[in-house]
Amino acid sequence: MAAISGGKTYHHGDLRNALICAAVDLATEGGPERVVLREAARRVGVSPTAAYRHFDGRGELLRTVRTHARCVLADAMERAAGREPGADDPALAAERRLAALCRGYVGFAVDQPGLYRAAFCVLRPDGTAGAMPERQVPEPEIRAFTLLRDAIEGLARVGTPRPAVRPAAGAAAWSAVHGLSLLLLDGPLRRLPAQRRNAVVETTLAMVVSGTRAL
Amino acid sequence: MAAISGGKTYHHGDLRNALICAAVDLATEGGPERVVLREAARRVGVSPTAAYRHFDGRGELLRTVRTHARCVLADAMERAAGREPGADDPALAAERRLAALCRGYVGFAVDQPGLYRAAFCVLRPDGTAGAMPERQVPEPEIRAFTLLRDAIEGLARVGTPRPAVRPAAGAAAWSAVHGLSLLLLDGPLRRLPAQRRNAVVETTLAMVVSGTRAL
DNA sequence: CCGGAATGTTCATGCTGGCAACATCGGGCA
DNA sequence: TGCCCGATGTTGCCAGCATGAACATTCCGG
């Protein structure tokens, strides 16, 4: 992250990484719209156009930040689930794990609003608004989603009365925590005092868990 | 919306409204970030700075668009609920109404992605990132939310076993449909074929309805 | 040791938001 | 009736941003 020598050389040596770090910092501070090529370059101490040697443009840089943010989010969820004490009843344990993952999700969003928003910012493919499906890269799986889906599957496996696992159940749970996070961040639930906020989170989690069970 | 005479006069006569219309069109086409003062002015055929006579700046214009979009969203929800056939069983009717409202919500988001995103875009208060709580205008109630909350209250009133209506239940339901909408629009559920998308919507609705009942 | 490929820099273009000074119109008041 | 002032638009200007072209420097492999 930091260059070894203090002596400034013409070549930075690790510009790409340095730019990513700066951009992540920017996103952390002010969300995706704050991720600005010139500012990232400025912080690294390099001319703006230098970034073009390593990224196609602002979009590419933002995409990289987004990938990083998604990764950090999933890590936070796993950590939250890891802290959850086990339970003798496997069904209870599965429920607790799902709830813990969701809590981790929302907690990350609240603690790191900028990064969270960057994790799900929309990225215009490019200026050409034409047809051309071209790059049909299926887009790497988002680990946060995988975690939720697996937790729900686990819930279905041990649950009583062992509900059929609907393929869309993961998306439903994800919708709830995602929407909740955004409403808490920029939405109308923004200024909720911590106490009330917690109540909303727990209510939503209850809805998700029992709603999933009933699917 | 349109000026009566074709003859261009120095004074537009209804610039504020014309700008709002143009801005709404822009939002419809490309979401809130597309709402650009200069472009709106250009479409109306007026100089950019003229807009400053009617709006404090881009933020004000966007805020107006947002208000409009929220209103249109609520209208769409009410229309969707109105189309829903009644039921003899009041509990069933209440459930149907809630589901219909939710379907209207998501349907609007999918049909009008730009407007929907504008309806919930985040608006930096102003450049001054200082303290100064100042304008504590409690922000007008969002009708879409009110509709959901009332529907849930209605559900609780006639439901069996008549669950206590949790104050946060509305927020939970809102979270689900909001998150679902965003995941469908820009999120990873973007490219879902209509059939699969419908399945996800219905599953989420089922989760909301039964999850709310279990609260 | 040297020349090409990487990597950075400067310069230029075109977009945006925003401010100040100036121009024009139109309605109310003497 | 006529005139003046405020509302409304305009031109000019500046700063910040994305992006591309042409040029400079450095590093590394043959």
Coordinates of C-alpha atoms (C1' of nucleotides) in Angstrom, one line a residue:
Chain A
M1 CA 0.0 0.0 0.0
A2 CA 2.8 2.4 0.8
A3 CA 5.8 2.8 -1.3
I4 CA 9.0 1.6 0.4
S5 CA 11.2 4.5 -0.3
G6 CA 10.4 8.1 0.5
G7 CA 12.3 9.3 -2.5
K8 CA 9.7 10.1 -5.2
T9 CA 10.5 8.2 -8.3
Y10 CA 8.9 8.7 -11.7
H11 CA 7.4 5.3 -11.5
H12 CA 5.1 4.7 -8.6
G13 CA 5.6 1.0 -8.5
D14 CA 2.2 0.0 -7.3
L15 CA -0.1 2.6 -8.7
R16 CA -3.0 0.3 -9.4
N17 CA -3.2 -0.9 -5.8
A18 CA -2.7 2.6 -4.4
L19 CA -5.5 3.9 -6.5
I20 CA -7.8 1.2 -5.4
C21 CA -7.0 1.9 -1.8
A22 CA -7.6 5.6 -2.3
A23 CA -10.8 4.9 -4.1
V24 CA -12.0 2.6 -1.3
D25 CA -11.2 5.3 1.2
L26 CA -13.3 7.7 -0.9
A27 CA -16.2 5.3 -1.1
T28 CA -16.0 4.7 2.7
E29 CA -16.1 8.4 3.3
G30 CA -18.9 9.4 0.9
G31 CA -20.3 6.5 -1.1
P32 CA -19.8 5.6 -4.7
E33 CA -20.5 9.1 -6.1
R34 CA -17.5 10.3 -4.1
V35 CA -15.3 7.9 -6.0
V36 CA -13.7 10.3 -8.4
L37 CA -10.7 9.6 -10.5
R38 CA -9.0 12.9 -10.1
E39 CA -9.3 12.8 -6.3
A40 CA -8.0 9.3 -6.1
A41 CA -5.0 10.3 -8.2
R42 CA -4.5 13.4 -6.1
R43 CA -4.4 11.4 -2.9
V44 CA -1.8 9.0 -4.4
G45 CA 0.2 12.0 -5.7
V46 CA 0.0 11.3 -9.3
S47 CA -1.5 13.0 -12.4
P48 CA -5.1 12.2 -13.1
T49 CA -4.5 10.6 -16.5
A50 CA -2.0 8.2 -15.0
A51 CA -5.0 6.2 -13.7
Y52 CA -5.9 5.4 -17.3
R53 CA -2.9 3.2 -17.5
H54 CA -4.5 0.9 -15.0
F55 CA -8.3 1.4 -15.4
D56 CA -10.5 2.0 -18.4
G57 CA -11.9 5.0 -16.6
R58 CA -13.9 5.9 -13.6
G59 CA -16.3 3.1 -14.2
E60 CA -13.6 0.5 -14.0
L61 CA -12.3 2.0 -10.8
L62 CA -15.7 2.0 -9.3
R63 CA -16.3 -1.5 -10.3
T64 CA -13.2 -2.6 -8.5
V65 CA -14.3 -0.7 -5.4
R66 CA -17.6 -2.4 -5.6
T67 CA -16.1 -5.8 -5.8
H68 CA -14.0 -5.1 -2.8
A69 CA -16.9 -3.7 -0.8
R70 CA -19.0 -6.8 -1.6
C71 CA -16.2 -8.9 -0.3
V72 CA -15.9 -7.0 2.9
L73 CA -19.6 -7.1 3.4
A74 CA -19.6 -10.9 3.2
D75 CA -16.7 -11.1 5.6
A76 CA -18.7 -9.0 8.1
M77 CA -21.6 -11.3 7.8
E78 CA -19.5 -14.4 8.4
R79 CA -17.9 -12.8 11.4
A80 CA -21.4 -12.0 12.8
A81 CA -22.5 -15.5 12.2
G82 CA -19.4 -16.9 13.8
R83 CA -20.0 -15.0 17.0
E84 CA -23.4 -16.5 17.3
P85 CA -23.5 -19.2 20.0
G86 CA -24.5 -22.6 18.8
A87 CA -27.7 -24.4 19.9
D88 CA -28.5 -27.9 20.7
D89 CA -31.6 -27.9 18.5
P90 CA -30.3 -27.9 14.9
A91 CA -33.4 -26.1 13.7
L92 CA -32.9 -23.3 16.3
A93 CA -29.2 -23.1 15.3
A94 CA -30.2 -22.7 11.7
E95 CA -32.6 -20.0 12.5
R96 CA -30.0 -18.2 14.6
R97 CA -27.5 -18.4 11.9
L98 CA -29.8 -16.9 9.4
A99 CA -30.7 -14.1 11.8
A100 CA -27.1 -13.5 12.6
L101 CA -26.2 -13.2 9.0
C102 CA -29.0 -10.8 8.4
R103 CA -27.9 -8.8 11.5
G104 CA -24.4 -8.7 10.1
Y105 CA -25.6 -7.5 6.8
V106 CA -27.6 -4.6 8.2
G107 CA -24.9 -3.9 10.8
F108 CA -22.4 -3.5 8.1
A109 CA -24.6 -1.2 6.1
V110 CA -25.2 1.0 9.2
D111 CA -21.5 1.0 10.2
Q112 CA -20.1 1.5 6.7
P113 CA -22.8 3.3 4.8
G114 CA -20.4 4.6 2.1
L115 CA -18.9 1.2 1.4
Y116 CA -22.3 -0.5 1.6
R117 CA -23.8 1.8 -1.0
A118 CA -20.7 1.3 -3.1
A119 CA -21.2 -2.4 -2.9
F120 CA -24.5 -2.1 -4.7
C121 CA -24.1 1.0 -6.8
V122 CA -25.3 0.8 -10.4
L123 CA -22.7 0.9 -13.1
R124 CA -23.6 2.1 -16.5
P125 CA -22.0 -0.6 -18.8
D126 CA -20.7 2.2 -21.0
G127 CA -21.9 5.2 -22.9
T128 CA -23.0 3.2 -25.9
A129 CA -26.7 2.8 -25.2
G130 CA -27.1 0.5 -28.2
A131 CA -28.1 -3.2 -28.3
M132 CA -25.0 -5.4 -28.3
P133 CA -25.3 -7.8 -25.4
E134 CA -21.6 -8.7 -26.0
R135 CA -19.9 -9.1 -22.6
Q136 CA -22.2 -11.7 -21.2
V137 CA -19.9 -12.4 -18.3
P138 CA -22.4 -13.9 -15.9
E139 CA -21.0 -11.6 -13.2
P140 CA -19.4 -13.3 -10.2
E141 CA -21.7 -14.6 -7.6
I142 CA -22.2 -12.2 -4.7
R143 CA -21.0 -14.0 -1.6
A144 CA -23.4 -12.1 0.7
F145 CA -26.3 -13.6 -1.3
T146 CA -24.7 -17.1 -1.3
L147 CA -24.4 -17.0 2.5
L148 CA -28.1 -16.1 2.9
R149 CA -29.3 -18.7 0.4
D150 CA -27.2 -21.4 2.1
A151 CA -28.5 -20.4 5.5
I152 CA -32.0 -20.7 4.2
E153 CA -31.3 -24.0 2.7
G154 CA -29.9 -25.2 6.0
L155 CA -33.0 -24.0 7.7
A156 CA -35.2 -26.0 5.3
R157 CA -33.1 -29.1 5.8
V158 CA -33.5 -29.3 9.5
G159 CA -36.7 -27.3 10.0
T160 CA -40.0 -28.7 11.1
P161 CA -42.2 -29.2 9.3
R162 CA -39.4 -29.2 6.8
P163 CA -40.7 -26.8 4.3
A164 CA -39.8 -27.1 0.7
V165 CA -37.0 -24.7 -0.1
R166 CA -38.2 -22.3 -2.7
P167 CA -35.5 -21.2 -5.0
A168 CA -36.6 -17.6 -4.7
A169 CA -36.6 -17.7 -0.9
G170 CA -33.0 -16.5 -0.8
A171 CA -33.8 -13.5 -2.9
A172 CA -36.8 -12.7 -0.7
A173 CA -34.7 -12.7 2.4
W174 CA -32.0 -10.7 0.7
S175 CA -34.7 -8.2 -0.5
A176 CA -35.7 -7.6 3.1
V177 CA -32.3 -6.9 4.5
H178 CA -31.2 -4.9 1.5
G179 CA -34.3 -2.8 1.5
L180 CA -34.1 -2.3 5.3
S181 CA -30.4 -1.3 5.0
L182 CA -31.2 1.3 2.3
L183 CA -34.2 2.7 4.2
L184 CA -32.0 3.0 7.3
L185 CA -29.2 4.7 5.4
D186 CA -30.7 7.2 3.1
G187 CA -34.3 6.4 3.3
P188 CA -37.0 7.7 5.6
L189 CA -35.8 5.5 8.4
R190 CA -32.6 7.5 8.4
R191 CA -32.9 9.5 11.6
L192 CA -34.4 6.8 13.7
P193 CA -32.8 6.7 17.1
A194 CA -30.7 3.6 17.8
Q195 CA -33.4 2.0 20.0
R196 CA -36.2 2.3 17.5
R197 CA -33.8 1.3 14.7
N198 CA -33.0 -1.9 16.5
A199 CA -36.7 -2.7 16.9
V200 CA -37.2 -2.3 13.2
V201 CA -34.3 -4.5 12.5
E202 CA -35.5 -7.2 14.8
T203 CA -39.1 -7.0 13.5
T204 CA -37.8 -7.4 10.0
L205 CA -35.7 -10.3 11.0
A206 CA -38.6 -12.0 12.6
M207 CA -40.7 -11.4 9.5
V208 CA -37.9 -13.0 7.4
V209 CA -37.4 -16.0 9.6
S210 CA -41.0 -16.9 10.2
G211 CA -42.0 -15.9 6.7
T212 CA -39.3 -18.1 5.3
R213 CA -40.5 -21.0 7.5
A214 CA -44.0 -20.6 6.2
L215 CA -42.9 -20.8 2.6
Chain B
M1 CA -47.3 22.2 -19.8
A2 CA -47.0 23.6 -23.3
A3 CA -46.9 27.2 -24.0
I4 CA -50.0 28.4 -25.9
S5 CA -48.3 30.5 -28.5
G6 CA -45.5 29.4 -30.8
G7 CA -44.1 32.9 -30.8
K8 CA -41.1 32.9 -28.5
T9 CA -41.2 35.7 -26.0
Y10 CA -38.5 36.8 -23.7
H11 CA -40.5 35.5 -20.8
H12 CA -41.4 31.9 -20.9
G13 CA -44.5 32.3 -18.7
D14 CA -44.3 28.9 -17.0
L15 CA -40.7 28.1 -16.7
R16 CA -40.8 26.4 -13.4
N17 CA -43.4 23.9 -14.5
A18 CA -41.7 23.4 -17.8
L19 CA -38.4 22.7 -16.0
I20 CA -40.1 20.2 -13.7
C21 CA -41.6 18.4 -16.6
A22 CA -38.3 18.2 -18.4
A23 CA -36.6 17.0 -15.3
V24 CA -39.2 14.4 -14.7
D25 CA -38.7 13.2 -18.3
L26 CA -35.0 13.1 -17.6
A27 CA -35.4 11.0 -14.5
T28 CA -37.8 8.7 -16.3
E29 CA -35.2 8.2 -19.0
G30 CA -32.1 7.7 -16.9
G31 CA -32.8 8.0 -13.2
P32 CA -31.8 10.8 -10.8
E33 CA -28.2 11.2 -11.9
R34 CA -29.6 12.0 -15.3
V35 CA -31.4 15.0 -13.9
V36 CA -29.1 17.8 -14.9
L37 CA -30.0 21.4 -14.7
R38 CA -28.4 22.4 -18.0
E39 CA -30.1 19.6 -20.0
A40 CA -33.5 20.5 -18.5
A41 CA -33.0 24.1 -19.4
R42 CA -31.8 23.1 -22.9
R43 CA -35.0 21.0 -23.5
V44 CA -37.1 23.9 -22.4
G45 CA -35.1 26.2 -24.7
V46 CA -33.9 28.5 -22.1
S47 CA -30.5 29.4 -20.7
P48 CA -29.1 27.3 -17.9
T49 CA -29.0 30.1 -15.3
A50 CA -32.6 30.9 -15.9
A51 CA -33.4 27.8 -13.8
Y52 CA -31.8 29.5 -10.8
R53 CA -34.6 31.9 -10.7
H54 CA -36.9 29.1 -9.8
F55 CA -34.7 26.6 -8.1
D56 CA -32.0 26.9 -5.6
G57 CA -29.9 24.7 -7.8
R58 CA -29.8 21.2 -9.1
G59 CA -30.6 19.8 -5.6
E60 CA -33.9 21.7 -5.4
L61 CA -34.9 20.5 -8.9
L62 CA -34.1 16.9 -8.0
R63 CA -36.0 17.2 -4.8
T64 CA -39.1 18.4 -6.7
V65 CA -38.7 15.5 -9.1
R66 CA -38.4 13.1 -6.2
T67 CA -41.6 14.4 -4.6
H68 CA -43.4 14.0 -7.9
A69 CA -42.1 10.5 -8.4
R70 CA -43.2 9.4 -4.9
C71 CA -46.6 10.7 -5.6
V72 CA -46.8 8.8 -8.9
L73 CA -45.6 5.6 -7.1
A74 CA -48.4 5.9 -4.5
D75 CA -50.9 6.4 -7.3
A76 CA -49.8 3.3 -9.0
M77 CA -50.1 1.3 -5.8
E78 CA -53.6 2.5 -5.2
R79 CA -54.6 1.7 -8.7
A80 CA -53.2 -1.8 -8.3
A81 CA -55.1 -2.3 -5.1
G82 CA -58.3 -0.9 -6.7
R83 CA -58.1 -3.5 -9.4
E84 CA -58.0 -6.3 -6.8
P85 CA -61.4 -8.1 -6.5
G86 CA -62.9 -8.0 -3.1
A87 CA -63.4 -11.1 -0.9
D88 CA -66.1 -12.2 1.4
D89 CA -63.7 -13.0 4.1
P90 CA -62.4 -9.7 5.4
A91 CA -59.1 -11.3 6.5
L92 CA -58.6 -12.6 3.0
A93 CA -59.5 -9.3 1.5
A94 CA -57.0 -7.5 3.8
E95 CA -54.3 -10.0 2.8
R96 CA -55.1 -9.4 -0.9
R97 CA -55.0 -5.7 -0.5
L98 CA -51.6 -5.8 1.1
A99 CA -50.3 -8.1 -1.6
A100 CA -51.8 -6.0 -4.3
L101 CA -50.2 -2.9 -2.9
C102 CA -46.9 -4.6 -2.8
R103 CA -47.3 -5.9 -6.4
G104 CA -48.2 -2.3 -7.4
Y105 CA -45.0 -1.1 -5.7
V106 CA -42.7 -3.5 -7.4
G107 CA -44.5 -3.2 -10.7
F108 CA -44.0 0.5 -10.7
A109 CA -40.3 0.0 -10.0
V110 CA -40.0 -2.4 -12.8
D111 CA -42.0 -0.3 -15.3
Q112 CA -40.5 3.0 -14.4
P113 CA -37.0 2.2 -13.1
G114 CA -35.7 5.8 -13.6
L115 CA -38.6 7.4 -11.8
Y116 CA -38.6 4.8 -9.1
R117 CA -34.9 5.4 -8.4
A118 CA -35.5 9.1 -8.4
A119 CA -38.2 8.6 -5.8
F120 CA -35.7 7.4 -3.3
C121 CA -32.5 9.0 -4.4
V122 CA -30.4 10.5 -1.6
L123 CA -30.2 14.3 -1.6
R124 CA -27.1 15.8 0.1
P125 CA -28.6 18.6 2.2
D126 CA -26.0 21.0 0.8
G127 CA -22.3 21.2 0.3
T128 CA -21.6 22.4 3.8
A129 CA -20.8 19.2 5.6
G130 CA -20.8 20.9 8.9
A131 CA -23.1 20.4 11.9
M132 CA -26.1 22.7 11.8
P133 CA -29.2 20.6 12.1
E134 CA -31.2 23.7 11.0
R135 CA -34.0 22.8 8.7
Q136 CA -35.7 20.2 10.8
V137 CA -38.7 20.0 8.6
P138 CA -40.0 16.5 9.4
E139 CA -40.2 15.7 5.8
P140 CA -43.6 15.0 4.4
E141 CA -44.9 11.5 5.0
I142 CA -44.3 9.2 2.0
R143 CA -47.7 8.0 0.9
A144 CA -46.4 4.7 -0.4
F145 CA -45.4 3.9 3.2
T146 CA -48.6 5.0 4.6
L147 CA -50.5 2.8 2.3
L148 CA -48.5 -0.3 3.3
R149 CA -48.8 0.5 7.0
D150 CA -52.5 1.0 6.9
A151 CA -52.9 -2.2 4.9
I152 CA -51.0 -4.0 7.6
E153 CA -53.0 -2.4 10.3
G154 CA -56.1 -3.5 8.5
L155 CA -54.7 -7.0 8.3
A156 CA -54.1 -7.1 12.0
R157 CA -57.6 -5.8 12.8
V158 CA -59.4 -8.6 11.0
G159 CA -56.8 -11.3 11.1
T160 CA -56.9 -14.5 13.0
P161 CA -55.5 -15.0 15.5
R162 CA -55.5 -11.2 15.4
P163 CA -51.9 -10.5 16.0
A164 CA -50.7 -7.4 17.8
V165 CA -49.7 -4.8 15.2
R166 CA -46.1 -4.0 15.7
P167 CA -45.3 -0.5 14.9
A168 CA -42.2 -1.6 12.9
A169 CA -44.2 -4.1 10.8
G170 CA -44.9 -1.5 8.1
A171 CA -41.2 -0.8 7.8
A172 CA -40.4 -4.5 7.6
A173 CA -42.9 -4.9 4.7
W174 CA -41.6 -1.8 3.1
S175 CA -38.1 -3.0 3.4
A176 CA -38.9 -6.2 1.5
V177 CA -40.6 -4.6 -1.4
H178 CA -38.1 -1.8 -1.6
G179 CA -35.1 -4.1 -1.5
L180 CA -36.8 -6.4 -4.0
S181 CA -37.4 -3.5 -6.4
L182 CA -33.8 -2.4 -6.2
L183 CA -32.4 -5.8 -6.6
L184 CA -34.6 -6.3 -9.7
L185 CA -33.6 -2.9 -11.1
D186 CA -29.9 -2.5 -10.7
G187 CA -29.1 -5.4 -8.5
P188 CA -28.1 -8.9 -9.3
L189 CA -31.7 -9.9 -10.1
R190 CA -31.6 -7.5 -13.0
R191 CA -31.5 -9.9 -15.9
L192 CA -34.0 -12.3 -14.5
P193 CA -36.5 -13.4 -17.2
A194 CA -40.0 -12.2 -16.5
Q195 CA -41.2 -15.7 -15.4
R196 CA -38.5 -16.1 -12.8
R197 CA -38.9 -12.5 -11.7
N198 CA -42.5 -13.1 -11.1
A199 CA -41.7 -16.1 -9.0
V200 CA -39.3 -14.1 -6.9
V201 CA -41.9 -11.4 -6.4
E202 CA -44.6 -13.8 -5.4
T203 CA -42.3 -15.6 -3.0
T204 CA -41.3 -12.3 -1.4
L205 CA -45.0 -11.3 -1.1
A206 CA -45.7 -14.6 0.5
M207 CA -42.9 -14.1 2.9
V208 CA -44.2 -10.6 3.8
V209 CA -47.8 -11.7 4.2
S210 CA -47.2 -14.8 6.3
G211 CA -44.3 -13.2 8.1
T212 CA -46.4 -10.3 9.0
R213 CA -49.2 -12.5 10.2
A214 CA -46.7 -14.3 12.5
L215 CA -45.5 -11.1 14.1
Chain C
dC1 C1' 24.4 -1.4 -23.9
dC2 C1' 20.4 -0.2 -26.3
dG3 C1' 15.7 0.0 -27.9
dG4 C1' 10.9 -1.0 -27.1
dA5 C1' 7.2 -1.5 -23.7
dA6 C1' 5.4 0.3 -19.4
dT7 C1' 4.3 3.9 -16.9
dG8 C1' 3.5 9.0 -16.0
dT9 C1' 3.1 13.9 -17.6
dT10 C1' 1.3 17.9 -20.0
dC11 C1' -2.1 19.9 -22.9
dA12 C1' -6.7 20.2 -24.8
dT13 C1' -11.8 19.3 -25.2
dG14 C1' -16.4 19.2 -23.6
dC15 C1' -19.5 18.4 -20.0
dT16 C1' -21.4 19.9 -15.4
dG17 C1' -22.8 23.3 -11.3
dG18 C1' -22.8 27.8 -9.8
dC19 C1' -22.1 33.1 -9.4
dA20 C1' -22.1 38.1 -11.1
dA21 C1' -23.4 41.6 -14.1
dC22 C1' -26.4 43.0 -17.6
dA23 C1' -30.9 43.0 -20.6
dT24 C1' -35.8 42.8 -21.1
dC25 C1' -40.5 42.6 -20.1
dG26 C1' -44.8 43.6 -17.7
dG27 C1' -47.8 45.2 -14.3
dG28 C1' -48.9 48.5 -10.7
dC29 C1' -48.9 53.2 -9.3
dA30 C1' -48.6 58.3 -9.8
Chain D
dT1 C1' -51.2 57.6 -19.9
dG2 C1' -46.7 56.8 -19.0
dC3 C1' -43.0 55.4 -16.3
dC4 C1' -40.3 52.8 -13.1
dC5 C1' -39.1 48.7 -10.5
dG6 C1' -39.1 43.9 -9.7
dA7 C1' -39.4 39.4 -11.8
dT8 C1' -37.5 36.8 -15.3
dG9 C1' -33.8 35.5 -18.7
dT10 C1' -29.2 36.2 -20.8
dT11 C1' -24.2 36.4 -21.5
dG12 C1' -19.7 35.6 -19.4
dC13 C1' -16.9 33.5 -16.3
dC14 C1' -14.8 30.2 -13.1
dA15 C1' -13.9 25.6 -11.1
dG16 C1' -14.1 20.6 -11.1
dC17 C1' -14.6 16.4 -13.6
dA18 C1' -13.9 12.5 -17.5
dT19 C1' -11.3 11.5 -21.2
dG20 C1' -8.2 11.4 -25.2
dA21 C1' -3.6 12.6 -27.8
dA22 C1' 1.1 13.6 -27.8
dC23 C1' 5.2 13.6 -25.3
dA24 C1' 8.7 12.2 -21.5
dT25 C1' 10.9 9.0 -18.5
dT26 C1' 12.2 4.7 -16.8
dC27 C1' 12.9 -0.3 -16.7
dC28 C1' 14.0 -4.6 -18.5
dG29 C1' 15.2 -8.2 -21.8
dG30 C1' 17.9 -9.4 -25.8

